[in-house]
PDB file of C-alpha atoms and ligand atoms in Angstrom:
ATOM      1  CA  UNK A   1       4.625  -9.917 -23.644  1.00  0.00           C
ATOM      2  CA  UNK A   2       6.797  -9.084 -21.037  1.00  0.00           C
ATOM      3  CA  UNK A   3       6.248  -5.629 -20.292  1.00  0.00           C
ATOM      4  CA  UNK A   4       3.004  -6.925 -18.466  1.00  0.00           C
ATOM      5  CA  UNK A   5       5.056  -9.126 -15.950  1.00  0.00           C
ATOM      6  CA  UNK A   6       4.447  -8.590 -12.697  1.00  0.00           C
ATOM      7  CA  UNK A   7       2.391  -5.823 -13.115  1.00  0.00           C
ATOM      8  CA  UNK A   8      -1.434  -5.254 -11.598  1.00  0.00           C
ATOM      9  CA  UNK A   9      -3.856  -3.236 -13.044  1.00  0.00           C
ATOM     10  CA  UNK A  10      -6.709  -2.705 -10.899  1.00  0.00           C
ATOM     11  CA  UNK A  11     -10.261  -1.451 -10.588  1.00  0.00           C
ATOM     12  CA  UNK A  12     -10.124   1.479  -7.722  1.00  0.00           C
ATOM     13  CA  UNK A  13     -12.801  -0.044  -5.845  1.00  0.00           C
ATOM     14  CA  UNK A  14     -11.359   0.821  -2.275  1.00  0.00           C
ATOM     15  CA  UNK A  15     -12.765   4.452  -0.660  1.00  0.00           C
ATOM     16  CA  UNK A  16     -10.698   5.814   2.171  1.00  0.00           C
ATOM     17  CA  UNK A  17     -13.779   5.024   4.160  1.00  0.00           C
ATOM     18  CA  UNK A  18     -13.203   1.085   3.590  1.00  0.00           C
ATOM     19  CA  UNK A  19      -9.954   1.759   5.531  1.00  0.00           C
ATOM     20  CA  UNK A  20     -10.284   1.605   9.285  1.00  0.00           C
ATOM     21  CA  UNK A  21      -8.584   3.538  11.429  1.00  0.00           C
ATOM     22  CA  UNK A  22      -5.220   5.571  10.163  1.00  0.00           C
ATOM     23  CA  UNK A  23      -7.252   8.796  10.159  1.00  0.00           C
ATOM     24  CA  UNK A  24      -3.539  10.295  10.300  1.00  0.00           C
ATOM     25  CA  UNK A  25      -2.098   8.894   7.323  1.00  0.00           C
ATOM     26  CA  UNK A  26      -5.124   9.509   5.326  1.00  0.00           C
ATOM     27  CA  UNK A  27      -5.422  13.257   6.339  1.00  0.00           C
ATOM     28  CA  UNK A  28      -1.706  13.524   5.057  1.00  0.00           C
ATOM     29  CA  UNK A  29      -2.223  11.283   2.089  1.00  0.00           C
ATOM     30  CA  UNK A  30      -5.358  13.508   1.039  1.00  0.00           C
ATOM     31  CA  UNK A  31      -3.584  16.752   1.595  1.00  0.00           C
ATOM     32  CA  UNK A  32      -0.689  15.413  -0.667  1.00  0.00           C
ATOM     33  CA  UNK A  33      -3.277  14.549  -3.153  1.00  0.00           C
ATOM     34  CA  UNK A  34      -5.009  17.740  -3.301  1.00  0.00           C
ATOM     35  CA  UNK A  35      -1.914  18.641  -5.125  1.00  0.00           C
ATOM     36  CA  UNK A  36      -2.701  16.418  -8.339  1.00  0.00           C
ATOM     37  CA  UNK A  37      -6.273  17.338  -8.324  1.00  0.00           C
ATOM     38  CA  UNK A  38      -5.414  21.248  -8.338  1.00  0.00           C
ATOM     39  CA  UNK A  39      -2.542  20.880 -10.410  1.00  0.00           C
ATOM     40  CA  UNK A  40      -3.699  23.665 -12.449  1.00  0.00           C
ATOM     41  CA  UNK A  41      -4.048  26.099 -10.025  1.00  0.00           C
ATOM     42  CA  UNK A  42      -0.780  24.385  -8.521  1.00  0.00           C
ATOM     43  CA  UNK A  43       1.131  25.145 -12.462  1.00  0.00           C
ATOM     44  CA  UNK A  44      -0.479  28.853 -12.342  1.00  0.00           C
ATOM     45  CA  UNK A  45       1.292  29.819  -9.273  1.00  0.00           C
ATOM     46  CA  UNK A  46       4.427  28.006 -10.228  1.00  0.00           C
ATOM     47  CA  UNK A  47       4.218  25.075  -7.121  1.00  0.00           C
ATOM     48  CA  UNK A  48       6.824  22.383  -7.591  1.00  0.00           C
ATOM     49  CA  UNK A  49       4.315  19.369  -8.459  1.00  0.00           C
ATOM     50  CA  UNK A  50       4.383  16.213  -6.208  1.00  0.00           C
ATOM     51  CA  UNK A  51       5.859  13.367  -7.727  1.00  0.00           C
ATOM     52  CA  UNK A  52       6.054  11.057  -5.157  1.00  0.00           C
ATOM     53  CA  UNK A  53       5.076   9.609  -1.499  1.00  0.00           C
ATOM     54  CA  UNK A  54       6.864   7.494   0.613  1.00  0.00           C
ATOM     55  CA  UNK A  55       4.042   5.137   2.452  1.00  0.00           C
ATOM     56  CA  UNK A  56       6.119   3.874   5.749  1.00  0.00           C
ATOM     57  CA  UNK A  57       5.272   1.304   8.251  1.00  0.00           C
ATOM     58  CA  UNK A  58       4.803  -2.548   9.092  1.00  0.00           C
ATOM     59  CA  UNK A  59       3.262  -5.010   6.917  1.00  0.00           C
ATOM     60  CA  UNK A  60      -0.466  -5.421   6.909  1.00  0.00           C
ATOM     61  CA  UNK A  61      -1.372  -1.702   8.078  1.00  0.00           C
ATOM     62  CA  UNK A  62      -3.301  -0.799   4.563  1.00  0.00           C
ATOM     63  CA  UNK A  63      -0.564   0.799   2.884  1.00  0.00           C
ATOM     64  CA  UNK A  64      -2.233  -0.852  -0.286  1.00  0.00           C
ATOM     65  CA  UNK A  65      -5.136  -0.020   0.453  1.00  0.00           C
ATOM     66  CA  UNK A  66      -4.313   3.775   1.036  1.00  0.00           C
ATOM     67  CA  UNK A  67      -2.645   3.250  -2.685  1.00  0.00           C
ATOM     68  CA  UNK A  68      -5.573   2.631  -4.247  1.00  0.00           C
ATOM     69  CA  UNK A  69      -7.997   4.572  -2.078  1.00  0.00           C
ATOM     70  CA  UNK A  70      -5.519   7.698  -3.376  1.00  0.00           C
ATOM     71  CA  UNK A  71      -6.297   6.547  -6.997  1.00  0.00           C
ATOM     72  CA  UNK A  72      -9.842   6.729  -6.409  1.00  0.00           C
ATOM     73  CA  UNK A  73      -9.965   9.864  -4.542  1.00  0.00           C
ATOM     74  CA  UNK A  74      -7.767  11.418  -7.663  1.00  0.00           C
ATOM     75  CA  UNK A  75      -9.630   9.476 -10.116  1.00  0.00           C
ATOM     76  CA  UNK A  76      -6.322   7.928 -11.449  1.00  0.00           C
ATOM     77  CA  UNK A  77      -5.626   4.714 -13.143  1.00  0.00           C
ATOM     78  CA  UNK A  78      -3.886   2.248 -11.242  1.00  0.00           C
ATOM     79  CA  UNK A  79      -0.693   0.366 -11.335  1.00  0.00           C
ATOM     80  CA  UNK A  80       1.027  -1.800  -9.058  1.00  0.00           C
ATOM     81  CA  UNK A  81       3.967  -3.560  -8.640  1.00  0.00           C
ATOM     82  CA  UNK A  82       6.581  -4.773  -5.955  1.00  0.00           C
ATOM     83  CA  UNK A  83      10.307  -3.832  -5.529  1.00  0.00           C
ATOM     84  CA  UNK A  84      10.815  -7.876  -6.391  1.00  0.00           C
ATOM     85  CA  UNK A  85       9.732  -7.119  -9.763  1.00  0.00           C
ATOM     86  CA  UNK A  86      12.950  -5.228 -10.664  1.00  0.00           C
ATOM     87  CA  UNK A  87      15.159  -8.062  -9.560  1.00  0.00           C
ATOM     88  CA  UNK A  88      16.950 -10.203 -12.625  1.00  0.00           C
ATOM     89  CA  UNK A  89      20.534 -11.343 -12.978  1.00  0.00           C
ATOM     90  CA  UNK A  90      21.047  -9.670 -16.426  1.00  0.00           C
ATOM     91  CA  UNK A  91      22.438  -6.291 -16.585  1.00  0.00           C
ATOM     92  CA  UNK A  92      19.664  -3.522 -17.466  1.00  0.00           C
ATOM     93  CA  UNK A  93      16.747  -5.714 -17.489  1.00  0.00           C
ATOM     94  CA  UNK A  94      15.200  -4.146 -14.547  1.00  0.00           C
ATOM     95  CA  UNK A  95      15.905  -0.458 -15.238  1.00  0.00           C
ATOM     96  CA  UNK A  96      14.190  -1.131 -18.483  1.00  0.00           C
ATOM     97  CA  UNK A  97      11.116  -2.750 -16.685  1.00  0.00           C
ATOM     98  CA  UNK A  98      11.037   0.690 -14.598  1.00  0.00           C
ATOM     99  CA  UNK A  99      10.968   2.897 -18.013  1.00  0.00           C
ATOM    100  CA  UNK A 100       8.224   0.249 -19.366  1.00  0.00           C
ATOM    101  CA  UNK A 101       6.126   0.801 -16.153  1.00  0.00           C
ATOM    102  CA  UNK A 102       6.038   4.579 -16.755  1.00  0.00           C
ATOM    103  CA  UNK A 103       5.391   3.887 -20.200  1.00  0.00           C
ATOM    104  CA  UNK A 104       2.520   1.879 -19.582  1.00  0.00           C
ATOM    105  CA  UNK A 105       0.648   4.076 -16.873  1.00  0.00           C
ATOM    106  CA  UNK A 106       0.769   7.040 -19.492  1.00  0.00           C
ATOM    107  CA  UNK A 107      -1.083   4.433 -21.487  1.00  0.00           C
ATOM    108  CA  UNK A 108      -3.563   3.425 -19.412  1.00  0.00           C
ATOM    109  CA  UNK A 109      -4.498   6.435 -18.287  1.00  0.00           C
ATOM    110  CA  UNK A 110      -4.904   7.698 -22.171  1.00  0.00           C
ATOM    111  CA  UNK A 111      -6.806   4.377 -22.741  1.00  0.00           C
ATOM    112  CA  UNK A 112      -9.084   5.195 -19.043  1.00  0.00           C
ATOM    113  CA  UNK A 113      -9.622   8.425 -20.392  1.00  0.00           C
ATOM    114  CA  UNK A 114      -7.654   9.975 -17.100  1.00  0.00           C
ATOM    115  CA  UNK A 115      -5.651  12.769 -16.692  1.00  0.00           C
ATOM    116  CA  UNK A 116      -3.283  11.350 -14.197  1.00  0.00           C
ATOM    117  CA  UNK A 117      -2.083   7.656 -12.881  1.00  0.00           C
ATOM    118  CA  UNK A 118      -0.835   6.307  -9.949  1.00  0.00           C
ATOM    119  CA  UNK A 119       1.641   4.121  -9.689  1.00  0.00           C
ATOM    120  CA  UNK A 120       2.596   1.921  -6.690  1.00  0.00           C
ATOM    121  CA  UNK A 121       5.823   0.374  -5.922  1.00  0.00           C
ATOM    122  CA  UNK A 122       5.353  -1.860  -2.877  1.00  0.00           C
ATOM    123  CA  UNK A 123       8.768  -3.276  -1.203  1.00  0.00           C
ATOM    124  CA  UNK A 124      10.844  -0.118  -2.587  1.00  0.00           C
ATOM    125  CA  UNK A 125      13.834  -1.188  -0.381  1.00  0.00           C
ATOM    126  CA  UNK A 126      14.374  -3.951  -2.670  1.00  0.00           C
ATOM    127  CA  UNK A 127      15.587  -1.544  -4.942  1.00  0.00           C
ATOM    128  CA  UNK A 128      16.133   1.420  -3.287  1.00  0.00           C
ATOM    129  CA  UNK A 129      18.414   0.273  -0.486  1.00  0.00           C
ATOM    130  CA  UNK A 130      21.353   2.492   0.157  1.00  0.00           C
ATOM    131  CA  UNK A 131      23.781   2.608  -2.570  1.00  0.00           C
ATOM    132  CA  UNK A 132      27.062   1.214  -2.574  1.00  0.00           C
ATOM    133  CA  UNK A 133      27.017  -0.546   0.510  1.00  0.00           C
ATOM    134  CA  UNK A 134      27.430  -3.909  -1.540  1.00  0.00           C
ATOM    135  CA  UNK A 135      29.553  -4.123  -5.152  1.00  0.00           C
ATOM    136  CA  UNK A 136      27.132  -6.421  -6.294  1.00  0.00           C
ATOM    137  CA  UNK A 137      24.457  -5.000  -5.771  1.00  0.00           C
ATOM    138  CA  UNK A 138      25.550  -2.791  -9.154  1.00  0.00           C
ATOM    139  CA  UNK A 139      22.460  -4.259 -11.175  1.00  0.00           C
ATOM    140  CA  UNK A 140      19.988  -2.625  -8.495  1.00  0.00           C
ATOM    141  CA  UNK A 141      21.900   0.843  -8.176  1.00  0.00           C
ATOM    142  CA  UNK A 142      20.429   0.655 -12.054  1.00  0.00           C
ATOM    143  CA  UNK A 143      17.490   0.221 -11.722  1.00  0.00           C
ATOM    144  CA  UNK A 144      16.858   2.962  -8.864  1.00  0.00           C
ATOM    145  CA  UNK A 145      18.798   5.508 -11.172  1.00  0.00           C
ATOM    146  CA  UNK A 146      16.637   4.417 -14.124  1.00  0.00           C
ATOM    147  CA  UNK A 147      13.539   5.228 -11.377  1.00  0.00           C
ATOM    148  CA  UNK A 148      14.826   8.604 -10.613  1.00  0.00           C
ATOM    149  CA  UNK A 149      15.532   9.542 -14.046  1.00  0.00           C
ATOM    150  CA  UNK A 150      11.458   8.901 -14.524  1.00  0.00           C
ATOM    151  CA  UNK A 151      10.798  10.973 -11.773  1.00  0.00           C
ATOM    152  CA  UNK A 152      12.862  14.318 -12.675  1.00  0.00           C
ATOM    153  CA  UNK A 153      11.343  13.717 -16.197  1.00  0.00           C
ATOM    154  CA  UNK A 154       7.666  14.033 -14.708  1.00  0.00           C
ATOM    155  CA  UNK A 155       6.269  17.640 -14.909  1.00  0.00           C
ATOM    156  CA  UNK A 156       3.196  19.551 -14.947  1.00  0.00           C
ATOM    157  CA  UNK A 157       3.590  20.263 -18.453  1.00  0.00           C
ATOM    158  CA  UNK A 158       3.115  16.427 -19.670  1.00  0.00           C
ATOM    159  CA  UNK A 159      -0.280  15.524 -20.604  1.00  0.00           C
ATOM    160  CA  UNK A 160      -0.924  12.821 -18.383  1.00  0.00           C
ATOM    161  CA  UNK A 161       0.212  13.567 -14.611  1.00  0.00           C
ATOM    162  CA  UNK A 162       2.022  10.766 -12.559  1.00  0.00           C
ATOM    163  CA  UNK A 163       2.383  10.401  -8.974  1.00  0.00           C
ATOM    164  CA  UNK A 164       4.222   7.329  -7.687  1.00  0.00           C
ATOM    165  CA  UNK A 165       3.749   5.676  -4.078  1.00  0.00           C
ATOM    166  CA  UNK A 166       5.953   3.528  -2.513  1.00  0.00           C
ATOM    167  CA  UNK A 167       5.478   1.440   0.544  1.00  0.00           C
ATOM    168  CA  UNK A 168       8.208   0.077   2.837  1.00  0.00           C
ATOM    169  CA  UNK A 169       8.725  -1.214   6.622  1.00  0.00           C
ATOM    170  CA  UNK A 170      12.187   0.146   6.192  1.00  0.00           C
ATOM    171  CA  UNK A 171      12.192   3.727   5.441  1.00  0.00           C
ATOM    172  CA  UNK A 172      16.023   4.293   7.331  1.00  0.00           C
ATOM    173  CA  UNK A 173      17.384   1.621   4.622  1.00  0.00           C
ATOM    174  CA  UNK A 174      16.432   3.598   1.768  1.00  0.00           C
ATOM    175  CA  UNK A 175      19.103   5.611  -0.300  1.00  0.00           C
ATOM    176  CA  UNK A 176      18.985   9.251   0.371  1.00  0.00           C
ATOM    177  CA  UNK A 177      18.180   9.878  -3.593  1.00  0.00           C
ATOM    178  CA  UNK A 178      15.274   8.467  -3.198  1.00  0.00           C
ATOM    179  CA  UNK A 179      13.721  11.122  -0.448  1.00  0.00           C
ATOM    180  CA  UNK A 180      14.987  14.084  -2.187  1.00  0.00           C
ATOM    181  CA  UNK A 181      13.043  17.107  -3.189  1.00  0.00           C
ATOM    182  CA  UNK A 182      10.503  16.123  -6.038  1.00  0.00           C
ATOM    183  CA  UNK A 183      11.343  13.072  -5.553  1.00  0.00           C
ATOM    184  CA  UNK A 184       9.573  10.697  -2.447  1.00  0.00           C
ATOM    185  CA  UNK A 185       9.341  13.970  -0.505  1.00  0.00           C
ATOM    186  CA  UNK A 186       6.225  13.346   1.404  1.00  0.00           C
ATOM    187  CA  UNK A 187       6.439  10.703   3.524  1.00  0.00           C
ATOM    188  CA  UNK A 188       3.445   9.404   5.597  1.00  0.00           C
ATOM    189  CA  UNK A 189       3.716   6.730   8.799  1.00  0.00           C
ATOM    190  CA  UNK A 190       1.320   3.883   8.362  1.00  0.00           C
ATOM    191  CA  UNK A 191       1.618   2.632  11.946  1.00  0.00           C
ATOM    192  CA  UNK A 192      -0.218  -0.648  13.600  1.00  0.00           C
ATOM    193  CA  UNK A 193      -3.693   0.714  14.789  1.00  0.00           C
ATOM    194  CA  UNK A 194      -4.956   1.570  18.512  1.00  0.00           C
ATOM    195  CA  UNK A 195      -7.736  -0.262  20.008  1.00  0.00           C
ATOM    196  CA  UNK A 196     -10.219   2.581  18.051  1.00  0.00           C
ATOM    197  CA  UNK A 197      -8.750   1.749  14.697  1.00  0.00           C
ATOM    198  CA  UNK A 198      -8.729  -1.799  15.841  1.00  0.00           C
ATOM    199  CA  UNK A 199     -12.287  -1.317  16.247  1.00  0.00           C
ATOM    200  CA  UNK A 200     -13.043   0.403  13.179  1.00  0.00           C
ATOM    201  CA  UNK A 201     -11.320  -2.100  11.100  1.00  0.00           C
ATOM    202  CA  UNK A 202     -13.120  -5.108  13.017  1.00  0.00           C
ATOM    203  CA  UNK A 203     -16.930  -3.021  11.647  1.00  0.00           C
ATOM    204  CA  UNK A 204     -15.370  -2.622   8.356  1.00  0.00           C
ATOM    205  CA  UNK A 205     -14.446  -6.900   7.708  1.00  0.00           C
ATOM    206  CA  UNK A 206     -18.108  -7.728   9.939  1.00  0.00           C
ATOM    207  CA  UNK A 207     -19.849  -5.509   7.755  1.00  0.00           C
ATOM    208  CA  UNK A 208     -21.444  -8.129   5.519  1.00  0.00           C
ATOM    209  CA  UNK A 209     -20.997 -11.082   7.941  1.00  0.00           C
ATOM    210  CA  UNK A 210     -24.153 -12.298  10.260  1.00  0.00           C
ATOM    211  CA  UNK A 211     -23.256 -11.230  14.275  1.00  0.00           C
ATOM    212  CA  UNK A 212     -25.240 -13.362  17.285  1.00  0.00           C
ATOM    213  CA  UNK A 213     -26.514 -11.242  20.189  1.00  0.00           C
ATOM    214  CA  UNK A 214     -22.995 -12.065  22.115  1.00  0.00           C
ATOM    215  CA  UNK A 215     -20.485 -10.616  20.000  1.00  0.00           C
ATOM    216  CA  UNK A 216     -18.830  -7.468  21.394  1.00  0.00           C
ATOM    217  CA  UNK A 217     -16.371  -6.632  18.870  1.00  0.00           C
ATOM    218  CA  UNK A 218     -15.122  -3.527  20.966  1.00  0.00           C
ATOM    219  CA  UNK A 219     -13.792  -6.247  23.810  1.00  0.00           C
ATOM    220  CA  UNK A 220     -12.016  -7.898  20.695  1.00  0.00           C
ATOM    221  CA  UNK A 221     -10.506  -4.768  19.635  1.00  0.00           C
ATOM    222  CA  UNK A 222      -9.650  -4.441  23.352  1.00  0.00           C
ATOM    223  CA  UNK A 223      -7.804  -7.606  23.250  1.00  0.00           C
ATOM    224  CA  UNK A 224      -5.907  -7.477  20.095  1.00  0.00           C
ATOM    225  CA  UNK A 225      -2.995  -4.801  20.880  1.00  0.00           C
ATOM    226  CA  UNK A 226      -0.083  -5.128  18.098  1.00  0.00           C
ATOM    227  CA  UNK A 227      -2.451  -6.554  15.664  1.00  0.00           C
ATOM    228  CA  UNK A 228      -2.199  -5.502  12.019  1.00  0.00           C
ATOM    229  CA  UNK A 229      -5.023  -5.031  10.148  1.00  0.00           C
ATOM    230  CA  UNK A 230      -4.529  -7.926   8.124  1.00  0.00           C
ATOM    231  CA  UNK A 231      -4.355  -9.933  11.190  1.00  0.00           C
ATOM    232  CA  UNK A 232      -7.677  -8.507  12.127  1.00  0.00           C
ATOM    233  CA  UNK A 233      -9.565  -9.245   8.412  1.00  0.00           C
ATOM    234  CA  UNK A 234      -7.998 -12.590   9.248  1.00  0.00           C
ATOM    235  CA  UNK A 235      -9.610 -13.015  12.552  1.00  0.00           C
ATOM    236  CA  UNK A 236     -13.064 -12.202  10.910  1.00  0.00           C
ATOM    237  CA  UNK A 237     -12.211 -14.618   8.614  1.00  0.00           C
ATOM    238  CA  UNK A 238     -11.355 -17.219  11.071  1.00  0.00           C
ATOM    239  CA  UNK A 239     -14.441 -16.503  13.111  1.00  0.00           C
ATOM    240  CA  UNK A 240     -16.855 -16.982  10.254  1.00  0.00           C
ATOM    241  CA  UNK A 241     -14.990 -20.549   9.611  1.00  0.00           C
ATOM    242  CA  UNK A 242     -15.487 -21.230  12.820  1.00  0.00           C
ATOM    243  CA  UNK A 243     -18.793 -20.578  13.059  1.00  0.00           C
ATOM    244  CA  UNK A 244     -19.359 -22.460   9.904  1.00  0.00           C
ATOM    245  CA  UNK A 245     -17.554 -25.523  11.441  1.00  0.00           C
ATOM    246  CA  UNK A 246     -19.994 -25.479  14.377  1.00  0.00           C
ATOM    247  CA  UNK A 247     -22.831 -25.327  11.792  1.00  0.00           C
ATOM    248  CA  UNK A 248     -23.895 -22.015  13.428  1.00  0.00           C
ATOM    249  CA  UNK A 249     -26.301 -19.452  11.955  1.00  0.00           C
ATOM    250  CA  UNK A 250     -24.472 -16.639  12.499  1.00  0.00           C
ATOM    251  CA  UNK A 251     -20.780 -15.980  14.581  1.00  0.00           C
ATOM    252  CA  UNK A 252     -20.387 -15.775  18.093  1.00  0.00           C
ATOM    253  CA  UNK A 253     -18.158 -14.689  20.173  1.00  0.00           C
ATOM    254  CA  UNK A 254     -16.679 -17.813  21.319  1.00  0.00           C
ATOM    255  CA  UNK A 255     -15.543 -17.964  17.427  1.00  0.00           C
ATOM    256  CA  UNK A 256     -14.514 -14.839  17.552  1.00  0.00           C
ATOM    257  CA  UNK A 257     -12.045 -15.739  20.543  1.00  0.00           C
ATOM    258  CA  UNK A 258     -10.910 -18.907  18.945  1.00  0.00           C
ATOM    259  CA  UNK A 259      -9.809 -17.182  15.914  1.00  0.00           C
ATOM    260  CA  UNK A 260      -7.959 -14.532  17.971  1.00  0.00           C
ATOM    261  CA  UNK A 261      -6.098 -17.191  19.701  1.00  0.00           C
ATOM    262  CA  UNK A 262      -5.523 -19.011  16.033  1.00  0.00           C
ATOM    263  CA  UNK A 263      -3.879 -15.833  14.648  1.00  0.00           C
ATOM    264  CA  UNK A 264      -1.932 -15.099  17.790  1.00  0.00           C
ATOM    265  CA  UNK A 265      -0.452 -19.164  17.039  1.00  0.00           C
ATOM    266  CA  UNK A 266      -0.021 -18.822  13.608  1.00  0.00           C
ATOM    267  CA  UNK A 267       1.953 -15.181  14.443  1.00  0.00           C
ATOM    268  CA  UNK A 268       3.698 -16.848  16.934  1.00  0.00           C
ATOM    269  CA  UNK A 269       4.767 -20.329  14.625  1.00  0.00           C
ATOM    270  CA  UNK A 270       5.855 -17.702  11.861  1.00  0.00           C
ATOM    271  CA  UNK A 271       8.386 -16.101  14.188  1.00  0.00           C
ATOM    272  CA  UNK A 272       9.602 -19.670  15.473  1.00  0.00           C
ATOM    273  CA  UNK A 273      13.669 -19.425  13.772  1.00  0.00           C
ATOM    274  CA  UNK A 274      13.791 -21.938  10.744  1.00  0.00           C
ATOM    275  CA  UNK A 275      16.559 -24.743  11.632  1.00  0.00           C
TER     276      UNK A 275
HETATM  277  P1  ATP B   1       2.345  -5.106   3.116  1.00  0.00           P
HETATM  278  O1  ATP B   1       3.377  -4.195   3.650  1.00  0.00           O
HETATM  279  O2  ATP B   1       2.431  -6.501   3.691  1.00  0.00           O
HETATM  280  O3  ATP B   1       2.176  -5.073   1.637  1.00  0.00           O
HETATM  281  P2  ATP B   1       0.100  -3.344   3.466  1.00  0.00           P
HETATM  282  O4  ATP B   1       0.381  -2.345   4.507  1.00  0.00           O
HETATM  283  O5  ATP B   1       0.179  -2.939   2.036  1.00  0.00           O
HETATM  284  O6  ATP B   1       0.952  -4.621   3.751  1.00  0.00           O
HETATM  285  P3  ATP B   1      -2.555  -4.100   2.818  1.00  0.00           P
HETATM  286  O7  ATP B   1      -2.148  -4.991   1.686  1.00  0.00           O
HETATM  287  O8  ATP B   1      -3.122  -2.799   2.468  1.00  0.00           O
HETATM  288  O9  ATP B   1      -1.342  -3.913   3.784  1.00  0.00           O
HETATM  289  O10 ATP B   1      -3.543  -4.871   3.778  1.00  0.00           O
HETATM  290  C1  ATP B   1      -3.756  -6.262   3.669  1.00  0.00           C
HETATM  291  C2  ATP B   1      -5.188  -6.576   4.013  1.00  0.00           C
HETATM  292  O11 ATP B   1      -5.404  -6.332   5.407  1.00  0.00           O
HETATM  293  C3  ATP B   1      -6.183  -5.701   3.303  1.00  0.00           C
HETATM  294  O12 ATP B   1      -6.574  -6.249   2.077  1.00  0.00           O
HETATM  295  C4  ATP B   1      -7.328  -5.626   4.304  1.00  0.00           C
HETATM  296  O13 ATP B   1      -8.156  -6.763   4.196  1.00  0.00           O
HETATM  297  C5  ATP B   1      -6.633  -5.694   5.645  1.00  0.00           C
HETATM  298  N1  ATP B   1      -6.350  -4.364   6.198  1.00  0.00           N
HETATM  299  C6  ATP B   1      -5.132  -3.863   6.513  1.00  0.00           C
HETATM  300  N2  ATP B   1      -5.218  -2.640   7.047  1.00  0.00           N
HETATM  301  C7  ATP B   1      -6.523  -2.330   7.062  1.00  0.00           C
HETATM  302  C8  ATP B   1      -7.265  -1.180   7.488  1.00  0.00           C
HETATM  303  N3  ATP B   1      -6.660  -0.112   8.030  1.00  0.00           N
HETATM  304  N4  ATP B   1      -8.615  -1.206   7.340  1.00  0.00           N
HETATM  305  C9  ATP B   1      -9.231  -2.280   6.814  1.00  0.00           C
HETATM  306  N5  ATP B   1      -8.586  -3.382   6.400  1.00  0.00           N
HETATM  307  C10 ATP B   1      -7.253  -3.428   6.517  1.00  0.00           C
END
């Protein structure tokens, strides 16, 4: 079929406590959720319900993670998909992908036996870049009206409650439609962690890894300032193959430097400019 393309359905196995650091953007994100789990109380006193949140900052901070850690939290089924998705050559193809994907959440959510679904569009400046800077960019302007038509239609009184999130590391490209009221009119900063969340997020990827004597992760969180904290589950990572490499029992902190200086390379190759 291809209303499945390109679409993930996942368990909500991620907590908000499996997410290190960002106590910020989950304090927001929890207060903005608070609205679909009250949305009784929230139809009784006539509050405009929340239809979506805008997830902002760079890549690798958790904004995923946050997505799905809000589905838990709400007990919501799960959707996800990228801005990408929407992309085809032919006329109307991807504004009818973006009714199909509201389509199916109601559905899953009847078929979960849930009351409300979440639905996460990562990359939405793919197609929610600012309108009419570009003629031919006609097939996306589409697809984001197509979007915002499924958001006015979502309401308290429907059956099965919807709330979409979208992450981006470009919130100033998006097209003012988008952040309208009831539409992405919440947004929350994701933004790289300090040396605590650094920390935090360092416990959370060592949790079920074996740690010698000489491993002070809180000097690695000292020395890894602008990493994400995919770059920092990567440096576990690294560390562990490291140690495996060296036929070690458990990881050390010489491993643990090595793989700092391996992701700081590999950061550094990315950003080399392609000739
Ligand atoms: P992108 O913009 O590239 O999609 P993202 O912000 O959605 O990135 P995630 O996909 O949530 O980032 O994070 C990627 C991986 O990095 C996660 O699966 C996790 O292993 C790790 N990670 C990122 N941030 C955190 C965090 N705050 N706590 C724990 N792990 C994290």
């Amino acid at each position: 079929t291809t209303s499945g393309r390109g679409v993930q359905i996942s368990d909500t196995s991620v907590d908000f406590e499996d997410i290190g650091g960002q106590s910020a953007a989950k304090k927001e994100l929890q207060e903005a959720l608070d609205f679909l789990l009250y949305s009784e109380r929230m139809k009784e006193l006539g509050i405009r319900p929340l239809k979506g949140i805008l997830l902002s900052g760079p890549p690798g901070t958790g904004k995923t993670l946050l997505a799905k850690a809000a589905a838990r939290y709400t007990n919501s089924s799960f959707l996800a998909i990228s801005g990408s998705e929407f992309v085809e050559m032919y006329a109307g193809v991807g504004a009818e992908r973006v009714r199909k994907l509201f389509h199916r959440a109601k559905d899953l959510a009847h078929k979960q036996k849930k009351s409300s679904a979440i639905i996460f569009i990562d990359e939405i400046d793919i197609l929610g870049a600012k309108r009419g800077s570009n003629v031919s960019h006609h097939e996306y302007d589409q697809t984001l009206n197509q979007l915002l038509v499924e958001m006015d239609g979502l309401g308290l009184e429907q059956e099965i409650q919807i709330l979409v999130l979208a992450a981006t590391n470009r919130a100033d490209a998006l097209d003012s439609a988008l952040l309208r009221p009831g539409r992405f009119d919440r947004q929350v900063k994701v933004d790289l962690p300090d040396k605590e969340g650094r920390l935090a997020i360092l416990n959370i990827h060592t949790r079920n890894k074996p740690l010698a004597e000489d491993v002070n992760l809180e000097k690695i969180a000292q020395e890894t300032f602008s990493f994400s904290g995919a770059h920092l589950e990567s440096v576990t990572n690294e560390a562990a193959v490291l140690a495996l490499r060296d036929d070690a029992q458990e990881i050390e902190m010489k491993h643990f430097r090595e793989a700092v200086e391996k992701v700081l390379l590999g950061e550094k190759l990315d950003r080399k400019p392609t000739v």
